[in-house]
Short mmCIF file of C-alpha atoms and ligand atoms in Angstrom, two decimals:
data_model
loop_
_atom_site.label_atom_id
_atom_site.label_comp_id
_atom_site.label_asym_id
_atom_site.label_seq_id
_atom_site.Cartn_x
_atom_site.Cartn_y
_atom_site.Cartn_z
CA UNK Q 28 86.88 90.86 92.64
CA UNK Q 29 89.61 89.83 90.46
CA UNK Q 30 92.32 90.34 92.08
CA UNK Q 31 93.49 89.02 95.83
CA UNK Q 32 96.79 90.22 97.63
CA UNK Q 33 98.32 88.00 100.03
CA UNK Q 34 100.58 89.73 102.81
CA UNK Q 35 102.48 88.12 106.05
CA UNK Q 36 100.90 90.63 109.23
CA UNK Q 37 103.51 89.92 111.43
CA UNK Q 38 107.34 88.80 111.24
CA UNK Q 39 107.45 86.71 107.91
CA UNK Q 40 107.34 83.11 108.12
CA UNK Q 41 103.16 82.82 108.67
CA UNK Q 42 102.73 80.29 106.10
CA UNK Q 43 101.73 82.38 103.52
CA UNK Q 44 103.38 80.09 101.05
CA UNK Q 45 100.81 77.03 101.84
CA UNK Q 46 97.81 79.74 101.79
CA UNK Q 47 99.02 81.04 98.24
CA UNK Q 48 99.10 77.47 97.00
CA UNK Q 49 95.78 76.41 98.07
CA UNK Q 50 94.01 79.29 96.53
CA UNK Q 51 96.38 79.95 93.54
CA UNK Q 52 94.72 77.33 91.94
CA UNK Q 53 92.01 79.95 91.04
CA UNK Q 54 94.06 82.81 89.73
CA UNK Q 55 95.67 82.53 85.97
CA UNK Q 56 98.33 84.89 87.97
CA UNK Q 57 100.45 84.94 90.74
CA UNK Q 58 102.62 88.18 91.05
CA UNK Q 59 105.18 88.21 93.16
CA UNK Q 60 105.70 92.22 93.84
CA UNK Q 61 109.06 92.44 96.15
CA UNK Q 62 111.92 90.85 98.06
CA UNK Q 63 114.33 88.42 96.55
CA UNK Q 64 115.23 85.30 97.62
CA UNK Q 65 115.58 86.27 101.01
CA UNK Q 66 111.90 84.80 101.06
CA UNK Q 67 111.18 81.23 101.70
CA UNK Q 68 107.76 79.83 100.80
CA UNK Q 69 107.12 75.98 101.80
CA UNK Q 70 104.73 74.03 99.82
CA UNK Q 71 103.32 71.01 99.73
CA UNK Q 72 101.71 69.92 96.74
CA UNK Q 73 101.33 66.65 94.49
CA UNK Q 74 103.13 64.42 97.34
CA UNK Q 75 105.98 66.29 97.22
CA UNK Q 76 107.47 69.06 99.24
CA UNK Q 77 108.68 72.71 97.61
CA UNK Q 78 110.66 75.74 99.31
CA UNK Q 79 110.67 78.78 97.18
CA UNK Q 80 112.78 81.16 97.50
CA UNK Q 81 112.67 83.42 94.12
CA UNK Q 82 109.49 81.69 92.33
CA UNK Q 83 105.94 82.69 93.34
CA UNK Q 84 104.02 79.62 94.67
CA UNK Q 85 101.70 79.59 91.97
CA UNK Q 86 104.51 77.80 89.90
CA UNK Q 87 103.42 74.19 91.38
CA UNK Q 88 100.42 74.78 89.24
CA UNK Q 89 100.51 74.04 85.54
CA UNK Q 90 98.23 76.67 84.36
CA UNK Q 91 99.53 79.99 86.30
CA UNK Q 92 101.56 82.38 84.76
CA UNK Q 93 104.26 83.92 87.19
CA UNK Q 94 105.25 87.25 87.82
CA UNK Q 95 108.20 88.07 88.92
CA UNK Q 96 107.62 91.79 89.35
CA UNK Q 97 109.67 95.43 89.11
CA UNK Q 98 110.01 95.92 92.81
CA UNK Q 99 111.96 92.49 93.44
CA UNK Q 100 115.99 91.96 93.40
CA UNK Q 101 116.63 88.89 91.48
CA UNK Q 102 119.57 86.37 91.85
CA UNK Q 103 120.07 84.38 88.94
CA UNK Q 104 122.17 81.68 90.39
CA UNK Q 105 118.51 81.23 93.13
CA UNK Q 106 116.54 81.72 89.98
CA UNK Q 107 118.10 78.97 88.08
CA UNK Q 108 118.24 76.44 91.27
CA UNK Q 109 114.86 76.81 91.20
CA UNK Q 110 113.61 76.98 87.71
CA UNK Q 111 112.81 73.61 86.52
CA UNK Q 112 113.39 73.44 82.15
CA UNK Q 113 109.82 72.91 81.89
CA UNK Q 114 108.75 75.58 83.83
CA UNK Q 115 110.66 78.34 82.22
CA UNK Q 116 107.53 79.52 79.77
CA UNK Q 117 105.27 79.32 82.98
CA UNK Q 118 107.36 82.97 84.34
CA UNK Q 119 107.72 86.23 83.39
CA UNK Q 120 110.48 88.59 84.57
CA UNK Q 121 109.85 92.07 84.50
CA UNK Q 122 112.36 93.84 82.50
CA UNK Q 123 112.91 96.76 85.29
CA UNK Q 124 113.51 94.20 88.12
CA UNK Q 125 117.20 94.86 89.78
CA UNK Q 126 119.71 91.96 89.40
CA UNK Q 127 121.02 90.54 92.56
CA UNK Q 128 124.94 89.80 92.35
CA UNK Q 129 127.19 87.53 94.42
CA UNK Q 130 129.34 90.34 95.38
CA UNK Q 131 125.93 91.98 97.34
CA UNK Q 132 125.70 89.20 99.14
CA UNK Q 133 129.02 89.79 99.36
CA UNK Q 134 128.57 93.07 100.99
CA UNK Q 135 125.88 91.68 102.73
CA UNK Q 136 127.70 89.02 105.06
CA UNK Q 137 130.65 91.62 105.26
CA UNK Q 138 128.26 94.16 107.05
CA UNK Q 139 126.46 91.78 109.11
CA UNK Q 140 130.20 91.02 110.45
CA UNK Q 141 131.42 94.06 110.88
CA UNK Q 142 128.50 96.29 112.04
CA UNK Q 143 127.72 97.22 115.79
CA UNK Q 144 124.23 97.41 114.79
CA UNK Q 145 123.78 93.62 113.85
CA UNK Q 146 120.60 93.33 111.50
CA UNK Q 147 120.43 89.35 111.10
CA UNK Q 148 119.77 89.49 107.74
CA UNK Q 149 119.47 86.23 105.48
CA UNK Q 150 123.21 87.25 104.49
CA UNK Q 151 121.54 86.85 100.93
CA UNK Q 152 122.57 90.19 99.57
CA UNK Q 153 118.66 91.45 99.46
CA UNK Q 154 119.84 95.15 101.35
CA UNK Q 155 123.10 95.67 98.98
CA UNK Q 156 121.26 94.65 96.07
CA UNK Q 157 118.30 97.17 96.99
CA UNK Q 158 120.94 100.10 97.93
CA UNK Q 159 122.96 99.91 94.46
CA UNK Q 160 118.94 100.28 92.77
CA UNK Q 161 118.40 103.76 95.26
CA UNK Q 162 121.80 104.63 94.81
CA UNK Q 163 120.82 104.51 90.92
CA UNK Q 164 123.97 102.24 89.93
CA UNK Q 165 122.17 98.86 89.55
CA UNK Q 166 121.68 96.46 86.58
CA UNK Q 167 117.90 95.75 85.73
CA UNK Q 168 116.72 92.26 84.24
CA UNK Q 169 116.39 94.31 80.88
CA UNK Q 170 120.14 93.89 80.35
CA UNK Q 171 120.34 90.52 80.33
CA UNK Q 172 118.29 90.76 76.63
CA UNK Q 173 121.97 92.54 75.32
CA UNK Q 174 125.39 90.19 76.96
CA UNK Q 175 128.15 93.22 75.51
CA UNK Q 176 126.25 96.10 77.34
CA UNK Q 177 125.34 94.01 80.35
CA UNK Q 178 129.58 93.26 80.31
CA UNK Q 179 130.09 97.03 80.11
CA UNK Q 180 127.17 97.93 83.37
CA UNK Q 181 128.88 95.43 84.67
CA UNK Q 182 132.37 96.41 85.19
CA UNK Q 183 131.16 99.83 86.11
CA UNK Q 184 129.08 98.87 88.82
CA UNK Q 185 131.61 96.49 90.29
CA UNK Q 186 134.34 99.47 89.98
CA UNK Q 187 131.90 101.83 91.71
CA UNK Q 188 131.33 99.44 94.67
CA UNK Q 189 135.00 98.80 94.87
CA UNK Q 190 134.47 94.62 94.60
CA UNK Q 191 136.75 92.04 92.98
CA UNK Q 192 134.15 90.30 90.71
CA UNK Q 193 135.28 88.05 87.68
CA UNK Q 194 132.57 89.95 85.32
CA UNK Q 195 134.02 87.21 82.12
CA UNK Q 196 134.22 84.12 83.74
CA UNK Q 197 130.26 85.56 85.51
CA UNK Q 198 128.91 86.41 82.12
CA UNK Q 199 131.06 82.72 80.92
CA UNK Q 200 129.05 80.67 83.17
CA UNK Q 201 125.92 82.50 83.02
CA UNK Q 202 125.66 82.41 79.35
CA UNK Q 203 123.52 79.44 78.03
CA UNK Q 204 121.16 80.09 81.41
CA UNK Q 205 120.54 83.76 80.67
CA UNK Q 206 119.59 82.81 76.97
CA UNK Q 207 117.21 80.61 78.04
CA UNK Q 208 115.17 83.43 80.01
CA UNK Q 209 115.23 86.26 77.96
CA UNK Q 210 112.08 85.27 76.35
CA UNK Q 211 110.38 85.65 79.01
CA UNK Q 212 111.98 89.26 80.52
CA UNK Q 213 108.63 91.36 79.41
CA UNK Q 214 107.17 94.91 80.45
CA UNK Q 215 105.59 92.96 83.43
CA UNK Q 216 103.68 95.81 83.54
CA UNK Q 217 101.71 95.84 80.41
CA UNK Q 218 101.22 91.98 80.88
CA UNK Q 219 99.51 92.48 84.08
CA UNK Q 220 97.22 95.50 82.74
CA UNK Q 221 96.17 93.42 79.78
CA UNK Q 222 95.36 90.67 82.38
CA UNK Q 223 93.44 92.53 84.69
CA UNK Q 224 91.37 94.34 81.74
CA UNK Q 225 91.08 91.00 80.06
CA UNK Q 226 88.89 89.97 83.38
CA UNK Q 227 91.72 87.78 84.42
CA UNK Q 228 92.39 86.87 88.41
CA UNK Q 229 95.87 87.40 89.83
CA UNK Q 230 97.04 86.61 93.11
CA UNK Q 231 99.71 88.95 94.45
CA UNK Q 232 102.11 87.23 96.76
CA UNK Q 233 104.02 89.29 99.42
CA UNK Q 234 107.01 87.76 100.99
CA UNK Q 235 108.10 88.12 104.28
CA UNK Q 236 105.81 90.26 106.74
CA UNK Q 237 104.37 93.65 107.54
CA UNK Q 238 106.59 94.45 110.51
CA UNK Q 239 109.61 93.68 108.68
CA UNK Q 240 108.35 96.38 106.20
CA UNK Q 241 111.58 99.24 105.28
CA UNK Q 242 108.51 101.63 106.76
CA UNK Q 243 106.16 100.34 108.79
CA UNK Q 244 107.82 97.72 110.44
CA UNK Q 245 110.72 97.73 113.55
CA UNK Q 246 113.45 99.37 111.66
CA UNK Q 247 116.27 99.21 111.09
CA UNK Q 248 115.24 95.46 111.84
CA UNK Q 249 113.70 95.17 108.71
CA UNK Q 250 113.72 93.99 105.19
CA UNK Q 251 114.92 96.54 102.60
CA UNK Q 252 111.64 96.41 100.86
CA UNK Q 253 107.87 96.93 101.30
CA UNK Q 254 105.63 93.64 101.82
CA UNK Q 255 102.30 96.18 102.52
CA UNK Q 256 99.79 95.64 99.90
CA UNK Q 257 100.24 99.61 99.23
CA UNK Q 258 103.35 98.87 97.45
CA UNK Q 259 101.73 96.43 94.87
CA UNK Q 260 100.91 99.62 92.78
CA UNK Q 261 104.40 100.76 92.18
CA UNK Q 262 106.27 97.38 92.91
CA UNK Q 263 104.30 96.30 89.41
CA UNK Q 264 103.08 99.46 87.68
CA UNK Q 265 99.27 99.38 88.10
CA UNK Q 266 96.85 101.98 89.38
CA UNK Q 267 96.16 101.64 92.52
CA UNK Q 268 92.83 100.67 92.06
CA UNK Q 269 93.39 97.62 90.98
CA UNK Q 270 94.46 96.33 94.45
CA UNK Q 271 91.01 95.16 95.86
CA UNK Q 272 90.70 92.47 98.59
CA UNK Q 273 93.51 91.72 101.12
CA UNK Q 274 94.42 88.17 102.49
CA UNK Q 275 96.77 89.13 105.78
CA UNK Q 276 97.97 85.94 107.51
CA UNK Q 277 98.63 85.59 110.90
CA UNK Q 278 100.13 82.83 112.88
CA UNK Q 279 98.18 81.50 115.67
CA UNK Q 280 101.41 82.56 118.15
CA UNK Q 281 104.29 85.28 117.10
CA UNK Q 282 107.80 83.76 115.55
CA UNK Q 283 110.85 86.03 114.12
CA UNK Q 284 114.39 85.49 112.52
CA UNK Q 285 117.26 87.62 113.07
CA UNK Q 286 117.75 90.82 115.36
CA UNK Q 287 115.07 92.94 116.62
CA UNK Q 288 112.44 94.03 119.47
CA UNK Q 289 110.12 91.32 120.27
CA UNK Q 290 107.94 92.50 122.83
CA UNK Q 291 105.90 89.17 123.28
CA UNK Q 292 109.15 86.71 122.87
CA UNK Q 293 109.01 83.96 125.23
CA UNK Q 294 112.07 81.15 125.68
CA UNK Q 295 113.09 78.22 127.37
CA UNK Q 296 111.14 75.36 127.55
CA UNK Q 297 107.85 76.95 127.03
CA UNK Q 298 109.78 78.16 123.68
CA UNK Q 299 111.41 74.88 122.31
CA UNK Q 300 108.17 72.97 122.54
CA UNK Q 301 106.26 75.39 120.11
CA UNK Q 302 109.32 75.44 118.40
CA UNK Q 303 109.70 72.01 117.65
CA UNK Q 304 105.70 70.98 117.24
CA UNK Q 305 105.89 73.89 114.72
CA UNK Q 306 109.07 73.39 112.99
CA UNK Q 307 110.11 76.81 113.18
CA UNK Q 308 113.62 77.57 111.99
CA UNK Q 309 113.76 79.27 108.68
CA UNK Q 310 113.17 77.74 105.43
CA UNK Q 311 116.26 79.51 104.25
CA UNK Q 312 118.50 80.05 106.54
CA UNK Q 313 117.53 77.33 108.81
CA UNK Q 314 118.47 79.46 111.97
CA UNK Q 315 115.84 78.64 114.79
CA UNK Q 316 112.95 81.16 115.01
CA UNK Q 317 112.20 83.25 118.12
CA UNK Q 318 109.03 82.19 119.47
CA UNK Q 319 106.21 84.52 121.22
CA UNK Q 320 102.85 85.21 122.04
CA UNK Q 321 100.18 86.24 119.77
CA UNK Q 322 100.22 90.32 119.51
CA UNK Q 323 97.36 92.58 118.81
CA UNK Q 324 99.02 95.90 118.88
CA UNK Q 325 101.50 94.58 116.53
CA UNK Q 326 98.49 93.34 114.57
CA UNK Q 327 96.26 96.28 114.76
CA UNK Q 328 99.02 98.79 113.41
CA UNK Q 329 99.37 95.73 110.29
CA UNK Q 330 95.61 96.00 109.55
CA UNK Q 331 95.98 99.55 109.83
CA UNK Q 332 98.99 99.77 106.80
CA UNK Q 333 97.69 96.97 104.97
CA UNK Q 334 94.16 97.57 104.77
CA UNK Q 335 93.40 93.66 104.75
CA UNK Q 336 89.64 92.68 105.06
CA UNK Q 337 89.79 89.02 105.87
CA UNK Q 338 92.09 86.75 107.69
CA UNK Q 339 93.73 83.30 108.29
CA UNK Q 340 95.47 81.49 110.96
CA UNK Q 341 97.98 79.50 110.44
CA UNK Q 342 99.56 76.63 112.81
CA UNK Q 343 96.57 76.44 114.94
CA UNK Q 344 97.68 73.20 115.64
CA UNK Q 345 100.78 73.80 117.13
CA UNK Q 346 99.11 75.04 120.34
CA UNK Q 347 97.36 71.61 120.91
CA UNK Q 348 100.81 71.42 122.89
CA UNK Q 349 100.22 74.50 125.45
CA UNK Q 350 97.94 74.25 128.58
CA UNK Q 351 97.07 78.10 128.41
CA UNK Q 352 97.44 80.88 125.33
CA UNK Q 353 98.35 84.57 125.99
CA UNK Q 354 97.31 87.23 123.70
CA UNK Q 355 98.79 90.58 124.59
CA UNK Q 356 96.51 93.10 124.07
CA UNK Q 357 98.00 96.20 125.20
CA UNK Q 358 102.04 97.52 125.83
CA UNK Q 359 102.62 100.10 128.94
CA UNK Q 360 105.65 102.52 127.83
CA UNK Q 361 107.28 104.78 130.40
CA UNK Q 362 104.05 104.02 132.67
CA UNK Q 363 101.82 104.50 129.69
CA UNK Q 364 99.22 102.06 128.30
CA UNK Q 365 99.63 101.99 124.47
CA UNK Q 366 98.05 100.48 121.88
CA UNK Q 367 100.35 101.88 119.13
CA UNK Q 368 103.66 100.45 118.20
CA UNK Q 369 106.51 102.88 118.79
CA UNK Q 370 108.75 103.85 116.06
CA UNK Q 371 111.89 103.56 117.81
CA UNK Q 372 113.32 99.91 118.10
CA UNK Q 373 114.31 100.90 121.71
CA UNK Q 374 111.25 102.20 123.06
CA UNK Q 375 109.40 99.09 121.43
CA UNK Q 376 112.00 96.53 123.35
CA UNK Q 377 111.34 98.45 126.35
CA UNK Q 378 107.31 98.04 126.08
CA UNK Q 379 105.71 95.88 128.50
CA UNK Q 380 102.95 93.48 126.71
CA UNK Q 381 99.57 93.79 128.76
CA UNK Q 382 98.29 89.68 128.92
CA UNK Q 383 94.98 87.75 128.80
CA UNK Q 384 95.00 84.57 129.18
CA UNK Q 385 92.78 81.39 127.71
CA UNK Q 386 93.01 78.10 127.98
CA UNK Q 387 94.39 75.49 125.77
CA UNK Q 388 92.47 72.52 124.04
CA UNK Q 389 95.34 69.95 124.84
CA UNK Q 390 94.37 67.72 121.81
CA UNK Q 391 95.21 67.28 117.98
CA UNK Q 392 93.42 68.91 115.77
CA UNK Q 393 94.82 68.02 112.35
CA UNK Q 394 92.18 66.07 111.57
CA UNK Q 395 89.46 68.52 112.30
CA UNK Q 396 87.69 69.30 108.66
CA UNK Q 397 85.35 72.41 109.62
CA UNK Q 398 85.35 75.24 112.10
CA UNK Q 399 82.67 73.02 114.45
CA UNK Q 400 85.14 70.31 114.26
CA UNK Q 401 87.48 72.44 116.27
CA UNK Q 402 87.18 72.05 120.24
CA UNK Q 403 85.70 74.63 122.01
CA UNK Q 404 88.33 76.06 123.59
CA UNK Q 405 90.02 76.64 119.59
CA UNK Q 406 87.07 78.28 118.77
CA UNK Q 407 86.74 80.50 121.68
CA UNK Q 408 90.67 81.61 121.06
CA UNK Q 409 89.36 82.14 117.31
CA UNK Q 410 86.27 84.25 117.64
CA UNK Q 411 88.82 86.20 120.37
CA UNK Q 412 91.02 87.32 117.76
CA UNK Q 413 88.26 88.36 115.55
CA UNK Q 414 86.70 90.50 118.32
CA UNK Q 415 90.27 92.00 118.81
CA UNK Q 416 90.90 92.48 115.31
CA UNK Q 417 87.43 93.40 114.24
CA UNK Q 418 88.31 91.44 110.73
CA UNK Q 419 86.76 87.96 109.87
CA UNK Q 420 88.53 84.90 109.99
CA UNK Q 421 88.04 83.41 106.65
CA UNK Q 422 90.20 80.17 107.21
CA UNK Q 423 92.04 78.32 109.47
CA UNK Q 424 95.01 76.27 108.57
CA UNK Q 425 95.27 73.31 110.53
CA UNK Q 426 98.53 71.32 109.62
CA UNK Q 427 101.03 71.40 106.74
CA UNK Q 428 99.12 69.31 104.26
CA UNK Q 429 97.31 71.43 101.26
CA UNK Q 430 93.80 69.57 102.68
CA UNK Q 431 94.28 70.74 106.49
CA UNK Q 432 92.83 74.15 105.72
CA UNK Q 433 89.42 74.93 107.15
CA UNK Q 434 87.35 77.84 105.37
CA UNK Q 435 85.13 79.46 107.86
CA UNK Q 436 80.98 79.49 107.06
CA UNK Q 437 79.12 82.48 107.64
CA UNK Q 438 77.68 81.09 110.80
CA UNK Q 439 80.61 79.74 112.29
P1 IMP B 26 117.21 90.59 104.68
O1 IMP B 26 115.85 90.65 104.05
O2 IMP B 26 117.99 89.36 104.31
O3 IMP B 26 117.99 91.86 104.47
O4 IMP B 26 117.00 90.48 106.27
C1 IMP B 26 116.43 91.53 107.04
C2 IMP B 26 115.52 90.96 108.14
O5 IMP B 26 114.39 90.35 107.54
C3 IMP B 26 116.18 89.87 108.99
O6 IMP B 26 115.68 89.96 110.30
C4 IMP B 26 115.71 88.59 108.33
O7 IMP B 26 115.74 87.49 109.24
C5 IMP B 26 114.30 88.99 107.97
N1 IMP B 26 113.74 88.22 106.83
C6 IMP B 26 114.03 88.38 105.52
N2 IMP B 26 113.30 87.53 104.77
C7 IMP B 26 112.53 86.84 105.63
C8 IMP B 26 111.51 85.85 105.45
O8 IMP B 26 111.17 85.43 104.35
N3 IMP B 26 110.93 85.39 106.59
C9 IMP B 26 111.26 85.87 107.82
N4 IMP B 26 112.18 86.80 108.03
C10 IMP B 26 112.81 87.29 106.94
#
């Protein structure tokens, strides 16, 4: 199969961005299909750490060429923070991507304040910049190539939105750094196709996770976007068959940012210790992440949408801390077992999570190098999830490092 898509199966924030890296050494491509930089992807590679917010991960890697694909909202004030001069020919921008503008994020921290239904968004502008593209107002990376019609889009978009926004002293500042991308703002489209047919292997990289999805996750706690490998096909412009295999990560425990139901959450001390072995406040925001149990229904109705056909787990080590591991397994609604996830955010904060329980391994495991390496009681918890999941476990991520990540034999 040449091509692998990577997506988050639970709230974002799974480590995707470490699993991208160490494969997307293998893939000439690595297409990143939707989201902005709302996303935050930490890698560590060549002794030095990277967060990505806008760039797909393969960019670390000298030989990949980067997508930056139709279905994403682009900021260019993220995109050149992160774009080293060097590593400009290394991306392409697709041509129909939507431009993200400071007044959305504008918009965006102005709702978030003034809302009764707080969404704890990134306060980016990702949901603004995605509402002026369905609203059919928005400015596409395509007009970047032409500075007088971009002014005139410009001005009209701002007056239709009703924002005070400095479109000179914008296009002023933007100038030199717009010229030196519009070489690279392509039919992203075409490039891919040609790749694919030309036997080429191309990683897609979702951001965030499948129950943040506009759809199929806990809305309207979501992301304005789709994550699910099923949106690859339009998010880029390829036939659908040309989505094959499916990475989905999952964390070895449950974490989420911002509002939302969170059936399994847990707090207090119990909490704070997973949250500080694991580090786990966001990479962009830096707001501490709600910390929970690991849950199947949740994960079961993320298989389900994302038809993914092998696994890792990530931050397996971060339980050496805990003398027992939950795994909820069922929710009871109104009485009612349930294995499905309800659509209304309500009804799903009002599930009860159905336990089992297994017990911890109490040492560090960062050094293990193979799945018999593990202790016993890490492999038990491992071979559980499979049985739950009924998908393999094809590796195990054991720390942060790029060489703590243990791919599973066939026997193991
Ligand atoms: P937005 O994408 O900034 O509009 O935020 C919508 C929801 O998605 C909020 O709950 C955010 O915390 C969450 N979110 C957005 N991006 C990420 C991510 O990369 N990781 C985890 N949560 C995210």
């Amino acid at each position: 199969m040449n091509t692998l898509s990577i997506v988050g199966l639970q709230f974002g924030d799974e480590g995707k961005g470490k699993i991208t890296d160490s494969l997307s050494h293998q893939f000439d491509y690595v297409v990143r299909y939707q989201g902005g930089h709302n996303a935050g992807h930490t890698v560590y590679a060549n002794g030095q750490k990277y967060v990505l917010h806008v760039l797909p991960t393969g960019i670390v890697h000298p030989h990949t060429i980067n997508i930056l694909g139709t279905g994403m909202v682009i900021s260019l004030d993220a995109l050149q923070k992160e774009i080293h001069p060097i590593k400009v020919s290394q991306i392409r921008i697709s041509d129909r991507a939507h431009l993200l503008f400071p007044f959305h994020q504008q918009l965006d921290i102005q709702s978030e304040q003034s809302t009764s239904q707080k969404i704890g968004t990134t306060q980016k502008g990702i949901g603004p910049a995605y509402q002026t593209k369905t609203s059919r107002i928005g400015i596409r990376a395509g007009s970047l190539k032409d500075l007088a019609r971009l002014k005139i889009e410009l001005l009209q978009l701002t007056n239709t939105l009703g924002v005070t926004f400095d479109v000179d002293s914008y296009l002023h500042e933007k100038k030199e750094f717009i010229a030196s991308i519009v070489p690279f703002i392509i039919d992203t489209s075409y490039e891919v196709f040609q790749a694919y047919e030309q036997k080429k292997r191309i990683l897609f990289e979702g951001a965030q996770g499948v129950m943040l999805d506009l759809d199929h996750g806990t809305y309207p706690y979501v992301t304005s976007s789709h994550p699910t490998p099923s949106s690859i096909p339009v998010d880029i412009g390829l036939p659908p068959s040309f989505i094959q295999d499916a990475l989905g990560i999952v964390k070895a425990y449950t974490t989420r940012v911002g509002e939302g139901p969170f059936p399994t959450e847990i707090f207090g001390d119990a909490a704070d210790i997973i949250r500080k072995t694991g580090n786990e406040y966001g990479s962009t925001t830096g707001r501490p992440r709600r910390i929970g149990h690991l849950d199947v229904v949740m994960l079961k109705h993320a298989l389900r949408v994302t038809g993914v056909n092998q696994l890792a787990i990530t931050l397996l080590d971060v339980l050496s801390v805990v003398d027992t591991i939950k795994i909820c397994t069922a929710y009871e609604l109104n009485g009612q077992r349930t294995m499905l996830v309800p659509s209304h955010a309500q009804d799903l904060a009002n599930v009860k999570p159905i336990y089992e329980t297994m017990p911890g391994w109490k040492v560090p495991i960062q050094d293990c190098k193979s799945f018999a390496d593990l202790p016993k009681e890490a492999q038990a918890y491992l071979h559980r999830i499979q049985e739950h999941l009924g998908v393999p476990i094809r590796f195990i991520s054991n720390g942060p490092k790029r060489e703590q990540l243990i791919e599973r034999g066939h026997h193991d």
